[in-house]
XYZ file of C-alpha atoms in Angstrom:
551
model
C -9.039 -21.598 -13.932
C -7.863 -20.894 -17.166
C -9.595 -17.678 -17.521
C -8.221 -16.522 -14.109
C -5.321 -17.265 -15.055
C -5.245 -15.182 -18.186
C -6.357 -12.024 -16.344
C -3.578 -12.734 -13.900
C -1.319 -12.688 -16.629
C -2.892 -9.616 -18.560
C -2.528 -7.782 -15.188
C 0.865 -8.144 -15.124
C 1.882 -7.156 -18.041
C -0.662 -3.744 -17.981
C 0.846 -1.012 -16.524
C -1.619 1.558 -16.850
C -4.304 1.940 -13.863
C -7.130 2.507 -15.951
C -6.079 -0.589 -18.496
C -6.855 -2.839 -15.563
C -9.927 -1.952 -14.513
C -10.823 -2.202 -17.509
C -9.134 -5.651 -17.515
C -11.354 -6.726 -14.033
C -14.471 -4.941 -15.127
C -14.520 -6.696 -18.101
C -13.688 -10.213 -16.794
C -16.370 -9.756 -14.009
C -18.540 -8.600 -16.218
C -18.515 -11.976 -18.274
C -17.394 -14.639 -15.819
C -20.391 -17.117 -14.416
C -20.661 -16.566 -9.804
C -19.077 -18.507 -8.571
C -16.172 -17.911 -10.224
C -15.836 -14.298 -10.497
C -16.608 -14.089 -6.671
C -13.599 -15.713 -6.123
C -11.087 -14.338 -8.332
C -12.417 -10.944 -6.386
C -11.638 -12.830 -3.213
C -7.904 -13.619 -4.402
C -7.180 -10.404 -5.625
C -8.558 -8.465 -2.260
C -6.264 -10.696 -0.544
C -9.262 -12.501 0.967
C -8.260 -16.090 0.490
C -6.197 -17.919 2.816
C -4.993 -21.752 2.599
C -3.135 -23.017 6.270
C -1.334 -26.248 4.030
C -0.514 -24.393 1.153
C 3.524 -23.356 1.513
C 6.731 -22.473 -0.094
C 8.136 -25.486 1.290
C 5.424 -28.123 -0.040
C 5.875 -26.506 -3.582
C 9.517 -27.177 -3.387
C 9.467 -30.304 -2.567
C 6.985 -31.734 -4.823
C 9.179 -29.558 -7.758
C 12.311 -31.457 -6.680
C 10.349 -34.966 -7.363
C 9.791 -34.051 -11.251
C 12.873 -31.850 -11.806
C 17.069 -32.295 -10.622
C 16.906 -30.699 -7.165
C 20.584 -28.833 -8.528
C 18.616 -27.693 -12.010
C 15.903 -26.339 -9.787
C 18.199 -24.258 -7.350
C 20.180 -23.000 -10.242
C 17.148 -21.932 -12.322
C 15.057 -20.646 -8.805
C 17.785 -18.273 -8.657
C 18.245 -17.178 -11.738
C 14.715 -16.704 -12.284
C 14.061 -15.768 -8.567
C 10.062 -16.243 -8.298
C 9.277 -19.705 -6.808
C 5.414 -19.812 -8.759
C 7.627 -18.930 -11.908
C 10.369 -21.074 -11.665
C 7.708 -24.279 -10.992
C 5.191 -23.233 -13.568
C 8.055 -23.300 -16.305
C 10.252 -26.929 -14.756
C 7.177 -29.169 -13.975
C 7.243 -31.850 -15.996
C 3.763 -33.130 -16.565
C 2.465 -36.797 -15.776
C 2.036 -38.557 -18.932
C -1.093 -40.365 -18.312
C -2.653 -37.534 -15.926
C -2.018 -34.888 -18.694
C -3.401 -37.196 -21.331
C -6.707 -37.892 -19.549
C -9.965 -36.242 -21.338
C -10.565 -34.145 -17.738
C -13.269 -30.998 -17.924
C -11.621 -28.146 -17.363
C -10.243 -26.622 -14.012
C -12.487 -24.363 -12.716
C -11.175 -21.622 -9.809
C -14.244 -22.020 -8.010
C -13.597 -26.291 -7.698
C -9.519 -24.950 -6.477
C -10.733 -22.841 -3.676
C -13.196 -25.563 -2.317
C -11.050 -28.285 -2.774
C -8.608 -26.082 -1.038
C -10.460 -25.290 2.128
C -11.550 -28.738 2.358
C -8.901 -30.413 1.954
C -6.208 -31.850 5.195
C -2.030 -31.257 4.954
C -1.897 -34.919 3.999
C -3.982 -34.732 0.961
C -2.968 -31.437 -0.262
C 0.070 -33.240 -1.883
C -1.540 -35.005 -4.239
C -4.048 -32.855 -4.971
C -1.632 -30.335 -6.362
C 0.664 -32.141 -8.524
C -2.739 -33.188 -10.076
C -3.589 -29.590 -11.271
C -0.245 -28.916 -12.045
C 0.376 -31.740 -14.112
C -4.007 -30.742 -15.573
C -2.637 -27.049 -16.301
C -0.398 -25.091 -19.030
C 2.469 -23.236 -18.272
C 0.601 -19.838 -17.721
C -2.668 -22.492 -15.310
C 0.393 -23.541 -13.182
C 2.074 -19.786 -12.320
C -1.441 -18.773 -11.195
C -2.411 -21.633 -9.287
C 0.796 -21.439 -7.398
C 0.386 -17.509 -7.590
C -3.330 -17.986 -6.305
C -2.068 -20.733 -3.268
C 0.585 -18.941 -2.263
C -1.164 -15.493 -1.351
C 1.244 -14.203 -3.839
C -0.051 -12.730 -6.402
C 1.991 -9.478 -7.646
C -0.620 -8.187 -10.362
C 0.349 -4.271 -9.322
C -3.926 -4.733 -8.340
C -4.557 -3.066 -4.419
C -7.750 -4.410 -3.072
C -9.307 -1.091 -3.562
C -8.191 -1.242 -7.067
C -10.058 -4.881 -7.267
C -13.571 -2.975 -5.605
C -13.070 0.177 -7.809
C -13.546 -2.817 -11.258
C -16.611 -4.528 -9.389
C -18.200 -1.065 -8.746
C -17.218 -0.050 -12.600
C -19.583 -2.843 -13.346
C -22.565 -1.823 -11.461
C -22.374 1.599 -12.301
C -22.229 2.563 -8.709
C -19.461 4.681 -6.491
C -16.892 2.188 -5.025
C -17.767 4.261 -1.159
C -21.306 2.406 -1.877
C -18.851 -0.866 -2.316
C -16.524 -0.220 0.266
C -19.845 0.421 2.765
C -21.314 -3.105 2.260
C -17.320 -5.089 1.820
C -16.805 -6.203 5.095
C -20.100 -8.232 5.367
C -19.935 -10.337 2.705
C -17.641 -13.288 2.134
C -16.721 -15.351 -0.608
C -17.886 -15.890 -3.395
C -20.086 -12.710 -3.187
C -23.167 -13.396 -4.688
C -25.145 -11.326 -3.253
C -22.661 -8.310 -4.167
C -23.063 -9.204 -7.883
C -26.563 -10.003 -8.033
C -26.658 -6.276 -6.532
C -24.231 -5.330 -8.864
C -25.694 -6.698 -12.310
C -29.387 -5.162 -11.568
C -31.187 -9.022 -9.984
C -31.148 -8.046 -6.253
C -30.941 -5.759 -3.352
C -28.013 -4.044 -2.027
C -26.757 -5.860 0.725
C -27.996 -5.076 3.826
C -25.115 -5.861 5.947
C -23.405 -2.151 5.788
C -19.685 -2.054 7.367
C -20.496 0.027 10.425
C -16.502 1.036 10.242
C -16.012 1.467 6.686
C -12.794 2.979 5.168
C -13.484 6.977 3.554
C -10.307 7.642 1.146
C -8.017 9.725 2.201
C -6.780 13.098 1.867
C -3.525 14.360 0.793
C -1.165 17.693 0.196
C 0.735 18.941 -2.175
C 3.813 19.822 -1.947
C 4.865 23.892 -1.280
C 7.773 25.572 -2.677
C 8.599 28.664 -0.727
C 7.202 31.040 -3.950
C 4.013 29.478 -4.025
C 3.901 32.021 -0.818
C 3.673 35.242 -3.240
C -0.102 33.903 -3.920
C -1.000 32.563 -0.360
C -2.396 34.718 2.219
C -1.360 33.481 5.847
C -4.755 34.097 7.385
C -6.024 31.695 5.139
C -4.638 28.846 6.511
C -3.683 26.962 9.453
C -0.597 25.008 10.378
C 0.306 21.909 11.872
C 3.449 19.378 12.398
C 3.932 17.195 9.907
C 4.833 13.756 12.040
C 7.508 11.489 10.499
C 5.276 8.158 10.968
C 2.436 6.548 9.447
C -0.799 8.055 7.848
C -3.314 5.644 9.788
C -7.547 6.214 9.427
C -9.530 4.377 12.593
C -13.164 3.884 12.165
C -15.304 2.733 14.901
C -18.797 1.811 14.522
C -21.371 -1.258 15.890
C -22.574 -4.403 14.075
C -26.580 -5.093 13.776
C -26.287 -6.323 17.539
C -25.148 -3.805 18.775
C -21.302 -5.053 19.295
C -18.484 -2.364 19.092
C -16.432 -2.869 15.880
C -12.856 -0.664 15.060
C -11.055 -1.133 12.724
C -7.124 0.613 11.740
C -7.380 1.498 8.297
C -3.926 2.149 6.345
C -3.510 5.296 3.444
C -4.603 3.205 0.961
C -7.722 1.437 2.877
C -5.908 -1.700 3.701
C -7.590 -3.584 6.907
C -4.689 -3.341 9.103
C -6.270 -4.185 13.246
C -4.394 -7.089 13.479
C -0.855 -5.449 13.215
C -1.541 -2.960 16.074
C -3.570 -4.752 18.415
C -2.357 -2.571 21.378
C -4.062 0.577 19.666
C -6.809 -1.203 18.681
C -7.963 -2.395 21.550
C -7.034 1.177 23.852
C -9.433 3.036 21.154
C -11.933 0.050 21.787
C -12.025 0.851 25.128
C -13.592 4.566 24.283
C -16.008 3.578 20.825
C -19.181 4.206 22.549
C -20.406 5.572 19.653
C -19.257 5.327 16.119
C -16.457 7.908 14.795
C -13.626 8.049 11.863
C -10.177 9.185 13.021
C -7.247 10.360 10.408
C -4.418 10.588 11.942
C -0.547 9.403 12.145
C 0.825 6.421 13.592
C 3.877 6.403 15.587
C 5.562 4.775 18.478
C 5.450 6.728 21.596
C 7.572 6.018 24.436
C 7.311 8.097 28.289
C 5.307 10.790 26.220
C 8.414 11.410 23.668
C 7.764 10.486 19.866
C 10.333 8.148 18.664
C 11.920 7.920 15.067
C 10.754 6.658 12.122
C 13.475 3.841 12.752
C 11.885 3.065 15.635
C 8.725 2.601 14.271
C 9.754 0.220 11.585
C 10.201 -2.157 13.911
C 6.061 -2.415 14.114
C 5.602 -1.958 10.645
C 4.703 -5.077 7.976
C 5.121 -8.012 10.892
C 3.607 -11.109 10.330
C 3.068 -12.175 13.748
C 3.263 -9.134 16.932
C 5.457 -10.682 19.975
C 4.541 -9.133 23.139
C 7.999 -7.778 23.537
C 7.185 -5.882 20.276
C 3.599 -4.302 22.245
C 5.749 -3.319 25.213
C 9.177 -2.053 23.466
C 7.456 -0.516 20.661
C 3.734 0.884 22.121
C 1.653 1.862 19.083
C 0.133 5.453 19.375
C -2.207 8.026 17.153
C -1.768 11.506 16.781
C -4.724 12.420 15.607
C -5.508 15.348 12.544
C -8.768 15.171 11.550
C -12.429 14.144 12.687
C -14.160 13.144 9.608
C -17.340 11.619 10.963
C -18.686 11.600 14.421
C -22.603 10.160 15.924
C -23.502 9.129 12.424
C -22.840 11.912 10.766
C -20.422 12.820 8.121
C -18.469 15.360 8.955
C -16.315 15.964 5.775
C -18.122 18.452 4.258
C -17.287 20.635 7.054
C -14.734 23.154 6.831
C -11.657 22.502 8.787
C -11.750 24.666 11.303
C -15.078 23.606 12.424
C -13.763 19.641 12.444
C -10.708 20.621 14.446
C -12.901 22.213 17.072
C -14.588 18.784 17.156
C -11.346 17.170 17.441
C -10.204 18.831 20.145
C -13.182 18.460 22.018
C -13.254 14.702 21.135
C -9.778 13.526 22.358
C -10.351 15.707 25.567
C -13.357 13.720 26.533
C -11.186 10.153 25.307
C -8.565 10.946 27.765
C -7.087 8.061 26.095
C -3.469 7.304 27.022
C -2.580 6.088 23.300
C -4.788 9.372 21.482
C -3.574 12.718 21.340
C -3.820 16.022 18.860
C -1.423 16.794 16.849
C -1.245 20.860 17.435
C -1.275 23.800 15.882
C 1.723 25.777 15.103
C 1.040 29.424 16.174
C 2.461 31.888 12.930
C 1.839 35.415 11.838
C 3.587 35.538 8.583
C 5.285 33.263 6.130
C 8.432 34.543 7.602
C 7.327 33.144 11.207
C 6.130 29.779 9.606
C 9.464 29.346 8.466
C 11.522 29.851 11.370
C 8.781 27.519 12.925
C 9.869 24.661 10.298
C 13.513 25.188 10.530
C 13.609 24.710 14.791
C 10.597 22.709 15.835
C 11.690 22.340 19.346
C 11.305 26.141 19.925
C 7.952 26.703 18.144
C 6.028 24.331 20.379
C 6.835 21.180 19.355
C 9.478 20.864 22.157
C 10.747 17.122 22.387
C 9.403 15.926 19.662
C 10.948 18.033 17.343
C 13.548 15.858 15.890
C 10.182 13.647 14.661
C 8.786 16.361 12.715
C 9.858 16.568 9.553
C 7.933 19.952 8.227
C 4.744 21.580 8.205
C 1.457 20.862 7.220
C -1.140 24.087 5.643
C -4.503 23.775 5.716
C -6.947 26.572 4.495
C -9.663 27.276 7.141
C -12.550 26.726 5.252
C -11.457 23.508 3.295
C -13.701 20.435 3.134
C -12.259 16.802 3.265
C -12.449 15.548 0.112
C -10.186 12.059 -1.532
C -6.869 12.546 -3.290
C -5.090 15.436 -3.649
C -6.946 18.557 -4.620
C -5.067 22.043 -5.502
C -4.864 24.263 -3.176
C -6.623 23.497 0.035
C -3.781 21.475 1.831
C 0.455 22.089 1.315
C 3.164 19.849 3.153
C 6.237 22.010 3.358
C 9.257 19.767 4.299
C 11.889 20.528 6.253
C 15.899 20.624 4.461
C 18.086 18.147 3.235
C 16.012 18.038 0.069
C 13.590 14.778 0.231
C 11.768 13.344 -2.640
C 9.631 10.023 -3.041
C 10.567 7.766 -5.952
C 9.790 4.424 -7.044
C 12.068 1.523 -7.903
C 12.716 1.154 -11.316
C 15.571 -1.241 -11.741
C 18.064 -3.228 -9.432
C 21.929 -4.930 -9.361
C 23.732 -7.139 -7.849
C 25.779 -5.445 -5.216
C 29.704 -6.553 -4.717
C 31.338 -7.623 -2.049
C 29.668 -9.461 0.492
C 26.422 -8.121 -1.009
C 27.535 -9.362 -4.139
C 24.520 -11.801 -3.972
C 22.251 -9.390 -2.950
C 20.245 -7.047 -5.170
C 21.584 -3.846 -3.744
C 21.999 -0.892 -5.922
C 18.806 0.540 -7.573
C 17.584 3.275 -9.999
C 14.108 5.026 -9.073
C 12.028 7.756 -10.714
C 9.736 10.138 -10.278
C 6.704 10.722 -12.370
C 6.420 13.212 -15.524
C 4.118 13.559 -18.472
C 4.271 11.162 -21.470
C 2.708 10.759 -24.518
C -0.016 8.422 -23.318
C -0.627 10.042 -19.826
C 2.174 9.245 -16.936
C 5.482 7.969 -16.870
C 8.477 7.195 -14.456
C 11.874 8.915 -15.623
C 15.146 7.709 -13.860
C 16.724 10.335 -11.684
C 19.399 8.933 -9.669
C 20.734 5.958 -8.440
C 21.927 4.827 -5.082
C 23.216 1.924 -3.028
C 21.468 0.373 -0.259
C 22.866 1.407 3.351
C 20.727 -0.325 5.801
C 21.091 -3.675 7.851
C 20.975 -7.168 6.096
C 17.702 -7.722 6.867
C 16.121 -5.383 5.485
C 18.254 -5.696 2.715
C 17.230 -8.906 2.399
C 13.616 -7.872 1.826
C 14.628 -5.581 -0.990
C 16.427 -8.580 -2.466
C 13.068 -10.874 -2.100
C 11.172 -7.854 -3.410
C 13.081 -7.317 -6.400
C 13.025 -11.106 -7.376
C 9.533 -10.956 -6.682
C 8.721 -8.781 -9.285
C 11.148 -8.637 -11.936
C 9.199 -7.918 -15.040
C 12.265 -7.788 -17.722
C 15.928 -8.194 -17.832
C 18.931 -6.355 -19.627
C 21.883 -7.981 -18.912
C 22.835 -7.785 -15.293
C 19.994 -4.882 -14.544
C 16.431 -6.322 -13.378
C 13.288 -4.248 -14.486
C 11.304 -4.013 -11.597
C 7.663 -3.836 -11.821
C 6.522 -0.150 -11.581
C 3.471 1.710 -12.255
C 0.800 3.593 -10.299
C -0.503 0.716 -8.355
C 2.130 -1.873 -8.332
C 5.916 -0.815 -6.951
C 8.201 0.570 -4.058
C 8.488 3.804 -3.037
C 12.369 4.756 -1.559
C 12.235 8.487 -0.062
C 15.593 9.694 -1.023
C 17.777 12.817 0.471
C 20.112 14.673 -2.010
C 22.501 17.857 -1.279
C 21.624 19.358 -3.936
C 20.346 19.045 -8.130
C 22.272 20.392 -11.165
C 20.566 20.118 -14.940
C 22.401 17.735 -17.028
C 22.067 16.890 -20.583
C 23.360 13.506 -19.908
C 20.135 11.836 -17.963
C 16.934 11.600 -19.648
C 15.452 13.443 -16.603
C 17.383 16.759 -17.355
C 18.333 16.847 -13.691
C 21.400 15.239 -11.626
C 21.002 14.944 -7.946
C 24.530 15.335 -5.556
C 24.844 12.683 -3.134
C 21.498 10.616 -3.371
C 20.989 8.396 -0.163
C 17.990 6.299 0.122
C 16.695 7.444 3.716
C 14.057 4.882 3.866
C 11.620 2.578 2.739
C 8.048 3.562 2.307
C 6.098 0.339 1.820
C 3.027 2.322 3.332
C 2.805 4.343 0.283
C 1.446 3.916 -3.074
C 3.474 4.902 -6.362
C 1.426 7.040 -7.556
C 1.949 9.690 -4.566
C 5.717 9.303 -5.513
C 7.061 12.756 -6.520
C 6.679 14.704 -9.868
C 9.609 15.660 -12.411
C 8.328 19.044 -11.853
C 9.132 19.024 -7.859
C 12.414 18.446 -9.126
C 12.456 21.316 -11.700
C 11.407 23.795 -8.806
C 14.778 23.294 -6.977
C 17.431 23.558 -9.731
C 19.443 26.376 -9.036
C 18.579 29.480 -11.722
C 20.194 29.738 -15.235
């Protein structure tokens, strides 16, 4: 336990990508099974424990410490697992007793084994066994909580580091294995097979644009490329496929690869309905009600719920709009140019005929001039309706493959006007007023180059404008991962793989010697919250650059 522990608490404090990998693939490289299978397991996010919650931890913290001391320090410090690790007051006698070490492995079986009644006293007896930095990530690890900036793909990307092998061959076998993966590492360090129980519906990475500024047009050529709406909703990947016995399996994959079926259960089981065979979908998720798209506002109220009501499924029906066809019949189709995967799209939703899949369509243009006008009045260039949930273009070149990331040149997302950026959270404070308790006004960045490789740089600041409750999220969020103070300003965690990405509108940008940045934005409003998206596809310094106004 105590080595888990100290690469939960190296993680946090590394906020380089590549530093942790090289963190995980070093820790799996020289921690014993079982262990290592199931630090993987917490840091996937593939551990679960029914008895283990907020409320048990409180209470047995209020038996060793001054319930008032713990409310007063829980809110200064504002992260339960923190707060706990650094009040408990140890048992004398249990803390003096010669006892082997805690091992992770002998938490998670005691864990699943163990009934609501007994839990009790099986926790204060590691906590009172463990140090300071043993107790934060055993409540860390119980609490599903653990706030490492680590994504689960980030976790397989490490485990594939250590076997030399490409984390697709991972991400192939992941979903037919459990805990503690031994047959994954004995794969992995060169003493077995691969495993032979291949996801039929694996994730494939997806792909993304870059952003156009209207004079990257002098070097384009229109017949080049094609265009499409670019949806305001979510990027969502399905991927259909069937298990050794011949059972239909979908799953809803998210941007970043995250398993999310169980959140749109509506979708998932209308696309059910037409996986005959397997296929891979990238498309956008929205709400779609009596054929009109609805607003991103509207589809909030689906996104990040723990538990989906009914009267969610029939007030807010889940829908794809689909983009891309990216494997079909067992064959890959990314390597195919786009025009040629389109074609297949088109003729795969017409044979669906599914109520809850349609195609996103092409926007007819001559010229650049034409695309524009297109962009600027959506409702007259074919997108009818639904134009107010459009919120640009997309360009694709004819002949580009599908390839991960974001490659130059073969796809451009041209938004439409006010200006809109994506930034990430860098710091927070208190509000006043009746939000005076709340965390409330923040400072994001975008990204720029440093000395030693990428960097956030502040560029504007803005107060919160939406409804408590979401408000109240930010607030938790902020607490959550506070990684210094200065004064009254919280430093909230933020790197390429850990933070939260705001997309924020702005009239307009002037230089300024003043910020750090060089640039000063006019009216900054935070339009929404994009907990979908990771921080490293948060906007560059040098989008910014592109629309100051000349010298």
């Amino acid at each position: 336990m105590n080595r888990f522990a100290h690469l939960l608490d190296r993680l946090s404090y590394q906020p380089a990508r590549n530093g942790k990998l090289r963190l995980m693939t070093d820790y799996f490289r020289h921690t014993p099974d079982p262990e290592r299978g199931y630090a993987l397991a917490a840091l996937t996010g593939s551990l679960s424990f029914r008895h283990a919650k907020p409320a048990l931890i409180r209470d047995l913290a209020t038996e060793r410490v001054d319930p008032a001391l713990f409310a007063l320090s829980y809110d200064f410090v504002g992260d339960l697992s923190e707060t706990v690790a650094l009040l408990w007051t140890p048992d004398e006698i249990a803390h003096g007793s010669n006892h082997p070490p805690l091992l992770l492995s002998e938490v998670v079986e005691e864990l699943a084994r163990a009934g609501r009644n007994d839990l009790r006293k099986l926790l204060a007896g590691w906590l009172d066994a463990l140090d300071e930095t043993g107790r934060w990530a055993l409540l860390k690890l119980i609490t599903g909580a653990l706030r490492v900036g680590v994504s689960a793909r980030l976790a397989r990307m490490a485990v594939a580091e250590l076997g030399g092998v490409e984390v697709d061959a991972v991400e192939q076998v992941w979903h037919g294995l459990a805990p503690p993966y031994l047959a994954l590492f004995a794969w992995l360090d060169g003493e077995g097979e691969r495993p032979n129980a291949i996801d039929p519906a694996p994730f494939r990475p997806a792909m993304l644009a870059q952003p156009l500024d209207e004079k990257d047009f002098a070097s384009l050529d229109p017949r080049d490329f094609c265009a499409e709406w670019k949806w305001d909703g979510v990027r969502l990947q399905v991927s259909a496929g069937r298990d050794e016995r011949g059972h239909r399996l979908l799953r809803l994959y998210s941007r970043t690869g995250e398993d999310v079926t169980s959140a749109f259960p509506d979708l998932a089981d209308t696309l059910g309905a037409i996986a005959t065979n397997d296929f891979a979908l990238d498309g956008e998720l929205l709400v779609v009600r009596e054929h009109r798209v609805q607003s991103f506002a509207t589809l909030q109220q689906r996104l990040n719920r723990k538990t989906v009501t009914a009267k969610l499924l029939m007030e807010f029906p889940a829908h794809l709009r689909a983009y891309d066809l990216i494997a079909r019949d067992g064959e890959d189709l990314r390597a195919l140019p786009f025009v040629e995967r389109r074609a297949r799209l088109e003729h795969f939703v017409a044979r669906a005929d599914c109520v809850r899949l349609d195609i996103s369509p092409l926007v007819e243009f001559e010229d650049w001039p034409s695309l524009a006008q297109a962009r600027e009045n959506p409702a007259e260039a074919g997108a009818g309706e639904d134009g107010a949930a459009v919120e640009g273009v997309m360009l694709k070149r004819r002949d580009s493959i599908y390839v991960a990331g974001r490659p130059t040149g073969p796809w451009f997302k041209w938004k439409r006007d006010p200006f809109n950026i994506d930034a990430v959270l860098m710091y927070a404070q208190r509000g006043h007023g009746k939000r005076s308790s709340f965390y409330s006004d923040y400072t994001f960045g975008v990204w720029r180059e440093g000395t030693d490789g990428d960097e956030l740089v502040p560029v504007g600041k803005a107060y919160f404008g939406f409804t408590d409750e979401e408000l109240g999220r930010i607030d938790r969020y902020v607490r959550n991962n506070t990684i210094d103070r200065f004064g009254p300003v919280r430093v909230v965690g933020h790197d390429a793989d850990r933070g939260l990405v705001f997309e924020v509108a702005f009239e307009g940008l002037n230089r300024s010697t003043r910020h750090k940045s060089g640039v000063a934005m006019r009216f900054p409003r935070i339009s929404r919250i994009r907990w979908d998206k990771p921080p490293r596809e948060a906007d560059r310094i040098e989008t910014l650059e592109r629309l100051l106004p000349p010298n």
